[in-house]
CSV table of C-alpha atoms in Angstrom, one decimal:
chain,number,residue,atom,x,y,z
A,1,MET,CA,19.6,-16.7,-15.2
A,2,LEU,CA,17.9,-17.7,-18.4
A,3,LYS,CA,14.6,-16.2,-17.1
A,4,VAL,CA,16.0,-12.9,-16.0
A,5,GLY,CA,16.1,-11.4,-19.5
A,6,ALA,CA,12.4,-11.7,-20.1
A,7,VAL,CA,11.5,-10.3,-16.6
A,8,VAL,CA,14.0,-7.5,-16.2
A,9,ALA,CA,14.1,-6.5,-19.9
A,10,SER,CA,10.3,-6.1,-20.2
A,11,ILE,CA,10.3,-3.7,-17.2
A,12,ALA,CA,13.3,-1.8,-18.4
A,13,MET,CA,11.9,-1.4,-21.9
A,14,LEU,CA,8.6,-0.3,-20.5
A,15,MET,CA,10.2,2.4,-18.4
A,16,ALA,CA,12.6,3.4,-21.1
A,17,ALA,CA,9.7,3.9,-23.6
A,18,CYS,CA,8.0,6.4,-21.3
A,19,ALA,CA,9.0,10.0,-21.8
A,20,SER,CA,7.2,13.2,-21.1
A,21,GLU,CA,6.5,15.7,-23.8
A,22,GLU,CA,9.0,18.0,-22.3
A,23,GLN,CA,11.6,15.2,-22.2
A,24,ALA,CA,10.8,14.4,-25.8
A,25,ARG,CA,11.6,17.9,-26.9
A,26,GLY,CA,14.9,17.6,-25.2
A,27,LYS,CA,15.7,14.3,-26.8
A,28,GLN,CA,15.1,15.8,-30.3
A,29,SER,CA,17.9,18.3,-29.8
A,30,GLY,CA,20.5,15.7,-30.6
A,31,GLY,CA,22.6,16.8,-27.6
A,32,ASP,CA,24.9,19.8,-27.1
A,33,ALA,CA,27.5,20.3,-29.8
A,34,GLU,CA,30.1,21.6,-27.4
A,35,TYR,CA,29.6,18.7,-25.0
A,36,TYR,CA,30.0,16.4,-28.0
A,37,LYS,CA,33.4,18.0,-28.9
A,38,ALA,CA,34.5,17.6,-25.3
A,39,ALA,CA,33.6,13.9,-25.3
A,40,VAL,CA,35.5,13.4,-28.5
A,41,ALA,CA,38.5,15.1,-27.0
A,42,GLU,CA,38.2,12.9,-23.9
A,43,ALA,CA,38.2,9.8,-26.1
A,44,GLU,CA,41.3,11.0,-27.9
A,45,ALA,CA,43.1,11.5,-24.6
A,46,ILE,CA,42.1,8.1,-23.3
A,47,ALA,CA,43.3,6.4,-26.6
A,48,GLU,CA,46.7,8.2,-26.6
A,49,GLY,CA,49.6,5.8,-26.6
A,50,LYS,CA,47.3,2.7,-26.8
A,51,ASP,CA,47.2,0.2,-29.6
A,52,LEU,CA,43.4,-0.2,-29.8
A,53,ASN,CA,41.4,-2.7,-31.9
A,54,THR,CA,39.4,-1.5,-34.9
A,55,SER,CA,36.0,-2.4,-33.4
A,56,LEU,CA,34.3,-3.2,-30.1
A,57,GLU,CA,31.0,-5.1,-29.6
A,58,MET,CA,28.5,-4.1,-27.0
A,59,VAL,CA,25.0,-5.6,-26.2
A,60,GLY,CA,22.4,-4.0,-24.0
A,61,LEU,CA,18.8,-3.6,-23.1
A,62,ASN,CA,18.2,-0.2,-24.7
A,63,SER,CA,16.7,0.0,-28.2
A,64,GLY,CA,14.6,2.5,-30.0
A,65,GLY,CA,15.2,6.1,-29.0
A,66,ASP,CA,17.2,5.2,-25.9
A,67,GLY,CA,19.4,2.9,-28.0
A,68,GLN,CA,19.9,5.7,-30.5
A,69,ALA,CA,20.9,8.1,-27.7
A,70,LEU,CA,23.6,5.7,-26.6
A,71,GLN,CA,24.9,5.3,-30.1
A,72,GLU,CA,25.1,9.1,-30.3
A,73,LEU,CA,27.5,8.9,-27.4
A,74,TYR,CA,29.4,6.0,-28.9
A,75,LYS,CA,30.0,8.1,-32.1
A,76,ALA,CA,32.1,10.4,-30.0
A,77,PHE,CA,34.2,7.5,-28.9
A,78,THR,CA,34.6,6.3,-32.5
A,79,GLU,CA,35.5,9.8,-33.7
A,80,GLY,CA,38.1,10.2,-31.0
A,81,THR,CA,39.7,6.7,-31.2
A,82,GLY,CA,38.9,5.2,-34.5
A,83,VAL,CA,37.2,2.2,-32.8
A,84,LYS,CA,33.8,1.3,-34.3
A,85,VAL,CA,31.3,0.4,-31.6
A,86,LYS,CA,28.9,-2.3,-32.8
A,87,TYR,CA,26.0,-1.9,-30.5
A,88,THR,CA,23.0,-4.3,-30.3
A,89,GLY,CA,19.9,-3.6,-28.1
A,90,ALA,CA,18.0,-6.7,-27.3
A,91,PRO,CA,15.4,-7.7,-24.7
A,92,ASP,CA,17.1,-11.1,-24.2
A,93,VAL,CA,20.5,-9.6,-23.5
A,94,ASN,CA,21.1,-11.8,-20.5
A,95,ASN,CA,20.4,-15.0,-22.5
A,96,ILE,CA,22.8,-13.7,-25.2
A,97,VAL,CA,25.6,-13.0,-22.8
A,98,GLN,CA,25.2,-16.4,-21.0
A,99,SER,CA,25.2,-18.4,-24.2
A,100,ARG,CA,28.1,-16.6,-25.6
A,101,LEU,CA,30.1,-16.9,-22.4
A,102,GLN,CA,29.5,-20.6,-22.5
A,103,ALA,CA,30.7,-20.7,-26.1
A,104,GLY,CA,33.9,-18.8,-25.2
A,105,ASN,CA,33.1,-15.7,-27.4
A,106,PRO,CA,31.4,-13.1,-25.1
A,107,PRO,CA,30.7,-9.6,-26.3
A,108,ASP,CA,33.4,-7.1,-25.2
A,109,VAL,CA,30.9,-5.1,-23.1
A,110,ALA,CA,27.3,-5.8,-21.9
A,111,ASP,CA,24.8,-3.6,-20.1
A,112,LEU,CA,23.2,-5.8,-17.4
A,113,SER,CA,21.1,-5.5,-14.4
A,114,LEU,CA,23.2,-5.1,-11.2
A,115,GLY,CA,22.3,-8.5,-9.9
A,116,ILE,CA,23.3,-10.3,-13.1
A,117,GLY,CA,26.5,-8.2,-13.4
A,118,LEU,CA,27.3,-9.1,-9.8
A,119,SER,CA,26.8,-12.8,-10.4
A,120,TYR,CA,29.3,-12.8,-13.3
A,121,ALA,CA,31.8,-10.7,-11.3
A,122,LYS,CA,31.7,-13.2,-8.4
A,123,LYS,CA,32.5,-16.0,-10.9
A,124,GLY,CA,35.5,-14.0,-12.2
A,125,ASP,CA,34.0,-13.5,-15.7
A,126,THR,CA,34.3,-9.6,-15.7
A,127,ILE,CA,37.3,-7.5,-15.9
A,128,ASP,CA,38.6,-5.4,-12.9
A,129,LEU,CA,38.1,-1.7,-13.6
A,130,THR,CA,39.7,-0.6,-10.4
A,131,SER,CA,43.2,-1.4,-11.6
A,132,ALA,CA,42.4,0.2,-15.0
A,133,PHE,CA,41.1,3.6,-13.9
A,134,GLY,CA,39.9,3.3,-10.3
A,135,ASP,CA,41.1,6.8,-9.3
A,136,GLU,CA,39.0,8.4,-11.9
A,137,LEU,CA,35.9,6.4,-10.9
A,138,ARG,CA,36.3,7.5,-7.3
A,139,GLU,CA,36.5,11.1,-8.5
A,140,ASN,CA,33.3,10.8,-10.6
A,141,PHE,CA,31.0,8.5,-8.5
A,142,SER,CA,29.9,8.3,-4.9
A,143,GLU,CA,31.5,5.6,-2.7
A,144,GLU,CA,28.1,4.0,-2.3
A,145,ALA,CA,27.5,3.8,-6.1
A,146,LEU,CA,30.9,2.1,-6.6
A,147,ASP,CA,30.2,-0.3,-3.7
A,148,ASN,CA,27.1,-1.4,-5.5
A,149,THR,CA,29.2,-2.4,-8.6
A,150,SER,CA,32.1,-3.9,-6.7
A,151,VAL,CA,33.2,-7.4,-5.5
A,152,ASP,CA,36.0,-7.7,-3.0
A,153,GLY,CA,36.9,-4.1,-3.5
A,154,LYS,CA,37.1,-4.5,-7.3
A,155,VAL,CA,34.8,-2.4,-9.5
A,156,PHE,CA,33.2,-4.6,-12.2
A,157,GLY,CA,30.9,-2.1,-13.9
A,158,VAL,CA,30.0,1.5,-14.6
A,159,TYR,CA,26.7,3.3,-15.0
A,160,GLN,CA,25.2,5.0,-18.0
A,161,GLY,CA,21.9,5.9,-16.3
A,162,PHE,CA,20.6,6.2,-12.8
A,163,ASN,CA,16.8,6.4,-12.4
A,164,ASN,CA,15.9,7.4,-8.9
A,165,PHE,CA,12.7,7.2,-6.9
A,166,MET,CA,10.9,10.2,-5.5
A,167,LEU,CA,7.6,11.5,-4.1
A,168,TRP,CA,5.8,13.1,-7.1
A,169,TYR,CA,3.0,15.6,-6.4
A,170,ASN,CA,0.8,18.1,-8.2
A,171,PRO,CA,1.5,21.6,-6.8
A,172,GLU,CA,-1.9,22.8,-8.0
A,173,THR,CA,-3.8,20.2,-5.9
A,174,TYR,CA,-1.3,19.0,-3.2
A,175,THR,CA,-2.4,19.7,0.3
A,176,GLY,CA,0.4,17.8,2.1
A,177,PRO,CA,3.4,18.9,4.1
A,178,GLU,CA,5.9,21.0,2.1
A,179,ASP,CA,9.2,19.3,1.8
A,180,PRO,CA,8.2,16.6,4.2
A,181,ALA,CA,10.9,15.8,6.8
A,182,SER,CA,9.5,12.4,8.0
A,183,TRP,CA,7.5,9.5,6.7
A,184,GLU,CA,5.2,9.9,9.6
A,185,GLN,CA,4.1,13.3,8.2
A,186,ILE,CA,3.0,11.6,5.0
A,187,LYS,CA,1.1,8.9,6.8
A,188,GLU,CA,-0.7,11.4,9.0
A,189,TRP,CA,-1.6,13.5,5.9
A,190,THR,CA,-2.9,10.5,4.1
A,191,SER,CA,-5.2,9.6,7.0
A,192,GLU,CA,-6.4,13.2,7.3
A,193,GLN,CA,-7.3,13.4,3.6
A,194,ALA,CA,-9.1,10.0,3.8
A,195,ASP,CA,-11.2,11.3,6.6
A,196,GLU,CA,-12.2,14.2,4.3
A,197,GLY,CA,-13.0,11.9,1.5
A,198,ASN,CA,-9.9,12.6,-0.6
A,199,SER,CA,-7.7,9.8,-2.0
A,200,VAL,CA,-4.0,10.8,-1.8
A,201,TRP,CA,-2.4,8.1,-3.9
A,202,CYS,CA,-2.3,7.0,-7.5
A,203,ALA,CA,-0.8,3.5,-7.3
A,204,ALA,CA,-1.8,1.3,-10.3
A,205,GLN,CA,-0.3,-2.2,-10.1
A,206,ASN,CA,-1.5,-4.0,-13.3
A,207,ALA,CA,1.5,-4.8,-15.5
A,208,GLY,CA,0.6,-8.2,-16.8
A,209,ALA,CA,3.0,-10.9,-15.6
A,210,GLN,CA,4.9,-8.2,-13.7
A,211,SER,CA,1.8,-6.9,-11.8
A,212,GLY,CA,2.8,-5.8,-8.3
A,213,PHE,CA,6.3,-4.5,-9.1
A,214,PRO,CA,5.3,-0.8,-8.5
A,215,GLY,CA,4.1,-1.7,-5.1
A,216,ALA,CA,7.3,-3.7,-4.4
A,217,GLN,CA,9.3,-0.6,-5.1
A,218,PHE,CA,7.1,1.5,-3.0
A,219,LEU,CA,7.5,-0.7,0.1
A,220,GLU,CA,11.2,-1.1,-0.5
A,221,ASN,CA,11.5,2.7,-0.2
A,222,ILE,CA,9.7,2.4,3.2
A,223,PHE,CA,12.1,-0.4,4.2
A,224,LEU,CA,15.3,1.4,3.2
A,225,LYS,CA,14.3,4.7,4.9
A,226,LYS,CA,13.4,2.9,8.1
A,227,TYR,CA,16.0,0.1,8.4
A,228,GLY,CA,18.9,1.4,6.4
A,229,PRO,CA,21.2,0.2,3.5
A,230,GLU,CA,22.9,-2.7,5.2
A,231,LEU,CA,19.7,-4.6,6.1
A,232,TYR,CA,18.3,-3.6,2.7
A,233,ARG,CA,21.1,-5.2,0.9
A,234,GLU,CA,21.0,-8.2,3.1
A,235,TRP,CA,17.4,-8.6,2.2
A,236,GLY,CA,18.2,-8.4,-1.5
A,237,GLU,CA,21.0,-11.0,-1.1
A,238,GLY,CA,18.8,-13.4,0.7
A,239,LYS,CA,20.6,-13.0,4.1
A,240,LEU,CA,17.6,-11.3,5.7
A,241,PRO,CA,14.7,-13.7,5.5
A,242,TRP,CA,11.4,-12.5,3.9
A,243,THR,CA,9.7,-13.7,7.0
A,244,SER,CA,11.8,-11.4,9.2
A,245,PRO,CA,10.0,-8.8,11.4
A,246,GLU,CA,11.6,-6.0,9.4
A,247,VAL,CA,10.3,-7.2,6.0
A,248,LYS,CA,6.9,-7.9,7.5
A,249,ASP,CA,6.8,-4.4,9.0
A,250,ALA,CA,7.5,-2.8,5.6
A,251,PHE,CA,4.7,-4.8,4.0
A,252,GLU,CA,2.3,-3.7,6.8
A,253,GLU,CA,3.3,0.0,6.5
A,254,PHE,CA,2.8,-0.3,2.7
A,255,GLY,CA,-0.6,-2.0,3.3
A,256,GLU,CA,-1.7,0.8,5.7
A,257,LEU,CA,-1.3,3.3,2.9
A,258,ILE,CA,-2.0,1.5,-0.4
A,259,GLY,CA,-4.1,-1.4,0.9
A,260,ASN,CA,-6.8,1.0,2.2
A,261,ASP,CA,-9.7,1.9,-0.2
A,262,SER,CA,-9.9,5.4,1.2
A,263,ASN,CA,-6.3,6.2,0.5
A,264,VAL,CA,-6.0,5.2,-3.2
A,265,ASP,CA,-7.6,6.5,-6.4
A,266,GLY,CA,-10.1,3.8,-7.5
A,267,GLY,CA,-9.8,1.8,-4.3
A,268,VAL,CA,-7.7,-1.3,-3.9
A,269,SER,CA,-9.6,-3.2,-6.5
A,270,GLY,CA,-9.1,-0.3,-8.9
A,271,ILE,CA,-5.4,-0.1,-8.5
A,272,LEU,CA,-5.1,-3.9,-9.0
A,273,SER,CA,-7.0,-3.8,-12.2
A,274,THR,CA,-5.7,-0.6,-13.7
A,275,GLN,CA,-2.8,-0.7,-16.2
A,276,ILE,CA,0.2,1.2,-15.0
A,277,ALA,CA,0.4,2.9,-18.5
A,278,THR,CA,-2.7,5.0,-17.5
A,279,GLY,CA,-3.1,4.4,-13.8
A,280,TYR,CA,-1.1,7.4,-12.7
A,281,ASN,CA,-2.8,10.0,-15.0
A,282,GLY,CA,-5.0,11.1,-12.1
A,283,LEU,CA,-2.2,13.2,-10.7
A,284,THR,CA,-2.3,15.7,-13.5
A,285,SER,CA,-5.8,15.2,-15.0
A,286,ASP,CA,-8.4,17.8,-14.8
A,287,PRO,CA,-9.8,17.4,-12.3
A,288,ALA,CA,-7.0,15.6,-10.5
A,289,THR,CA,-8.1,12.4,-8.7
A,290,CYS,CA,-5.0,11.9,-6.5
A,291,GLN,CA,-2.2,14.1,-5.0
A,292,ALA,CA,0.9,11.9,-4.9
A,293,ILE,CA,2.8,9.1,-6.4
A,294,LEU,CA,5.8,7.3,-5.0
A,295,TRP,CA,7.7,5.9,-7.9
A,296,GLY,CA,10.7,6.4,-10.2
A,297,ALA,CA,12.1,9.2,-12.4
A,298,TRP,CA,10.1,7.8,-15.4
A,299,VAL,CA,6.7,9.0,-13.9
A,300,PRO,CA,6.5,12.1,-16.2
A,301,GLY,CA,6.4,9.8,-19.2
A,302,TYR,CA,3.4,7.9,-17.9
A,303,LEU,CA,1.5,11.2,-17.5
A,304,GLY,CA,2.1,12.3,-21.0
A,305,ASP,CA,0.8,15.5,-22.5
A,306,SER,CA,-0.9,16.7,-19.4
A,307,VAL,CA,2.4,17.4,-17.7
A,308,ARG,CA,3.5,21.0,-17.1
A,309,PRO,CA,6.7,20.7,-15.0
A,310,GLY,CA,6.8,23.1,-12.1
A,311,GLU,CA,3.1,23.8,-12.5
A,312,ASN,CA,1.2,20.6,-12.1
A,313,LEU,CA,4.2,18.2,-11.5
A,314,ASP,CA,7.0,18.4,-9.1
A,315,PHE,CA,8.7,16.1,-6.6
A,316,TYR,CA,10.2,15.8,-3.1
A,317,ARG,CA,12.7,13.3,-1.9
A,318,VAL,CA,11.1,10.3,-0.2
A,319,PRO,CA,11.2,11.2,3.5
A,320,ALA,CA,12.6,8.8,6.0
A,321,THR,CA,11.2,7.1,9.1
A,322,ASN,CA,14.7,7.1,10.6
A,323,GLU,CA,16.5,10.4,10.0
A,324,GLU,CA,19.8,8.5,10.0
A,325,PHE,CA,18.9,7.0,6.6
A,326,SER,CA,17.4,10.1,5.0
A,327,ASP,CA,20.3,10.4,2.4
A,328,TYR,CA,20.0,6.9,1.1
A,329,GLU,CA,18.0,6.4,-2.0
A,330,LEU,CA,16.7,3.6,-4.3
A,331,PHE,CA,17.7,3.6,-7.9
A,332,GLN,CA,16.7,1.6,-10.9
A,333,SER,CA,20.0,1.1,-12.8
A,334,SER,CA,22.1,-1.3,-14.8
A,335,ALA,CA,25.8,-1.8,-15.1
A,336,SER,CA,28.1,-1.8,-18.2
A,337,VAL,CA,30.6,-4.6,-17.6
A,338,GLY,CA,33.6,-5.8,-19.6
A,339,PHE,CA,34.2,-9.4,-20.5
A,340,THR,CA,37.3,-9.1,-22.7
A,341,ASP,CA,40.4,-8.0,-20.9
A,342,ASN,CA,42.1,-5.7,-23.3
A,343,ASP,CA,42.9,-2.0,-23.8
A,344,THR,CA,40.0,-1.4,-26.1
A,345,THR,CA,37.4,-2.6,-23.7
A,346,LYS,CA,39.0,-0.7,-20.8
A,347,ALA,CA,39.3,2.5,-22.9
A,348,PHE,CA,35.6,2.3,-23.8
A,349,LEU,CA,34.4,1.8,-20.3
A,350,GLN,CA,36.7,4.5,-19.1
A,351,PHE,CA,35.2,6.8,-21.7
A,352,ILE,CA,31.5,6.1,-21.0
A,353,SER,CA,32.0,6.8,-17.3
A,354,SER,CA,34.1,9.9,-17.8
A,355,THR,CA,32.7,13.4,-17.0
A,356,PRO,CA,32.8,14.7,-20.6
A,357,ALA,CA,31.0,11.6,-21.9
A,358,GLN,CA,28.3,11.5,-19.2
A,359,THR,CA,27.8,15.3,-19.6
A,360,TYR,CA,27.1,14.8,-23.3
A,361,LEU,CA,24.8,11.9,-22.5
A,362,ALA,CA,22.9,14.1,-20.0
A,363,SER,CA,22.5,16.7,-22.8
A,364,LEU,CA,20.6,14.1,-24.9
A,365,GLY,CA,17.8,14.3,-22.3
A,366,ARG,CA,17.0,10.6,-21.9
A,367,TRP,CA,17.6,10.0,-18.2
A,368,PRO,CA,19.7,11.1,-15.1
A,369,VAL,CA,23.3,10.1,-15.1
A,370,ALA,CA,25.3,9.1,-12.0
A,371,ASN,CA,28.5,11.0,-12.5
A,372,GLU,CA,28.5,13.6,-9.7
A,373,ASN,CA,30.6,16.1,-11.8
A,374,VAL,CA,28.1,16.5,-14.5
A,375,PRO,CA,26.6,20.0,-14.3
A,376,SER,CA,22.8,20.3,-13.9
A,377,ASP,CA,22.7,22.8,-16.8
A,378,ALA,CA,23.7,20.0,-19.2
A,379,TYR,CA,20.2,18.6,-19.1
A,380,PRO,CA,17.7,20.0,-21.6
A,381,THR,CA,14.6,19.7,-19.4
A,382,THR,CA,13.5,21.3,-16.1
A,383,ILE,CA,12.7,18.0,-14.5
A,384,LEU,CA,16.0,16.4,-15.3
A,385,LYS,CA,17.8,19.6,-14.2
A,386,LYS,CA,16.1,19.4,-10.8
A,387,ILE,CA,16.7,15.7,-10.4
A,388,SER,CA,20.4,16.3,-11.0
A,389,LYS,CA,20.6,19.1,-8.5
A,390,GLU,CA,18.6,17.2,-5.8
A,391,TYR,CA,20.2,13.8,-6.1
A,392,PHE,CA,23.6,14.3,-7.6
A,393,GLY,CA,24.7,17.9,-7.2
A,394,SER,CA,24.7,18.0,-3.4
A,395,GLY,CA,27.1,15.1,-2.9
A,396,GLU,CA,24.8,13.9,-0.1
A,397,THR,CA,22.8,11.2,-1.9
A,398,LYS,CA,23.9,7.6,-1.1
A,399,PRO,CA,22.5,5.0,-3.5
A,400,ALA,CA,21.4,1.7,-2.0
A,401,ILE,CA,20.3,-1.7,-3.6
A,402,GLY,CA,18.2,-4.5,-2.4
A,403,PRO,CA,15.6,-7.0,-3.9
A,404,ASN,CA,14.8,-4.4,-6.6
A,405,ALA,CA,18.2,-5.1,-8.1
A,406,LEU,CA,19.5,-8.2,-6.5
A,407,ALA,CA,16.7,-10.8,-6.1
A,408,ASP,CA,16.8,-13.7,-8.6
A,409,PRO,CA,13.9,-13.9,-11.1
A,410,GLU,CA,12.0,-16.7,-9.2
A,411,THR,CA,12.1,-14.6,-6.0
A,412,GLN,CA,11.1,-11.4,-7.9
A,413,ASN,CA,8.1,-13.2,-9.5
A,414,ALA,CA,6.9,-14.5,-6.1
A,415,TYR,CA,7.5,-11.1,-4.6
A,416,TRP,CA,5.4,-9.2,-7.1
A,417,LYS,CA,2.6,-11.8,-6.9
A,418,GLY,CA,2.8,-11.6,-3.2
A,419,VAL,CA,2.3,-7.8,-3.3
A,420,VAL,CA,-0.9,-8.4,-5.3
A,421,THR,CA,-2.1,-11.2,-3.0
A,422,TYR,CA,-1.4,-9.1,0.1
A,423,LEU,CA,-3.4,-6.1,-1.3
A,424,GLN,CA,-6.3,-8.4,-2.1
A,425,ASN,CA,-6.3,-10.0,1.4
A,426,PRO,CA,-4.0,-8.5,4.0
A,427,SER,CA,-4.7,-11.3,6.4
A,428,GLN,CA,-2.6,-13.6,4.2
A,429,LEU,CA,0.6,-11.7,4.8
A,430,ASP,CA,2.3,-14.4,6.8
A,431,GLY,CA,1.6,-17.0,4.1
A,432,VAL,CA,2.7,-14.5,1.4
A,433,LEU,CA,6.1,-14.0,3.1
A,434,LYS,CA,6.6,-17.7,3.6
A,435,THR,CA,5.9,-18.3,-0.1
A,436,ILE,CA,8.4,-15.7,-1.2
A,437,GLN,CA,11.0,-17.1,1.2
A,438,ALA,CA,10.5,-20.6,-0.2
A,439,ALA,CA,11.0,-19.2,-3.7
A,440,SER,CA,14.2,-17.6,-2.6
A,441,GLU,CA,15.6,-20.9,-1.3
A,442,GLU,CA,14.9,-22.9,-4.4
């Protein structure tokens, strides 16, 4: 657990720091004034009849502009309840929580990776939100989203953001299938383009000590869409071995696409040496050097000023190999969990998960939110509006979690290194999988 903060926080902060020019313009708006008033009114209603404390302490990963956005939201809670929220954003949040729990003075609320939140919930350290406001949670979030933050039917955390994964493409250069219905179409198109001398994918992997994690997320999308959410979660929990035929198959499918020099911009050696901060620019550069990216909702931020949403950047949902699993999606998210069992903590968590609060947060333009009742029009940018409609407005999206959220840090490190090793030498796959399995058993 002590090592989780450095690994997860560095990735989360890297992703949080990336915002497209269009997203940045939305962020500077300060949020919608009417939505803010509605959030204040919601806080007042939640606080009615309760004897709340004068302050509440929360720690989380988000700092900088993202931390400021959260504090804008928390101002509405303070205005409506009189409770001052003392928020601290820190990259070593997991270490802070662990040491303070051991000392007997945990923060009231902490924003943690799903895997870490789950480990605390299993030990009984977190409060049960189901008994506090479970009916409201079921009205606002999908069954699958709540299942991912539940232990023995008890919800232990709520979401403040929900970054999903998609197939990004450049409409000005994209030659692939429109709204692809199957992963097989993507594979066939990739091969056809390679035969014509065109590299389909931008897929940079160099992220220092975390190199390989973009590829890990790519192949997890393949796994989920082929084998489904149950096996995917079992994989993340260590119940499905890394040496299993299913995991090996996902690696091999990933390798067929990204481990082939003809398919990726710069060849395999190029994607392994290129920093992720610039390694995806080829999608919208002039001339473009690739046609597609399979990664998260933060991709526009990596592309920077060259992005013109709707013109040279758009996305499709990742198509499935097995149509049965087409509605299941990967998400990069954390969970806000309560450690102090009192009315103030419960009121705060009820507030930040409420529709008025999440609607105001959406209007701040930082990231997608998971509350299904938030209107798409609340977002200030076209990309976020479309993400909301595609993934949250239809009611059909079913979030799933696996190693991306659940694997322990030793396993994740071995996993990411294994992706790099496999891309360097595909013949070493069996050894790679055995090494990751050994790390998961330590």
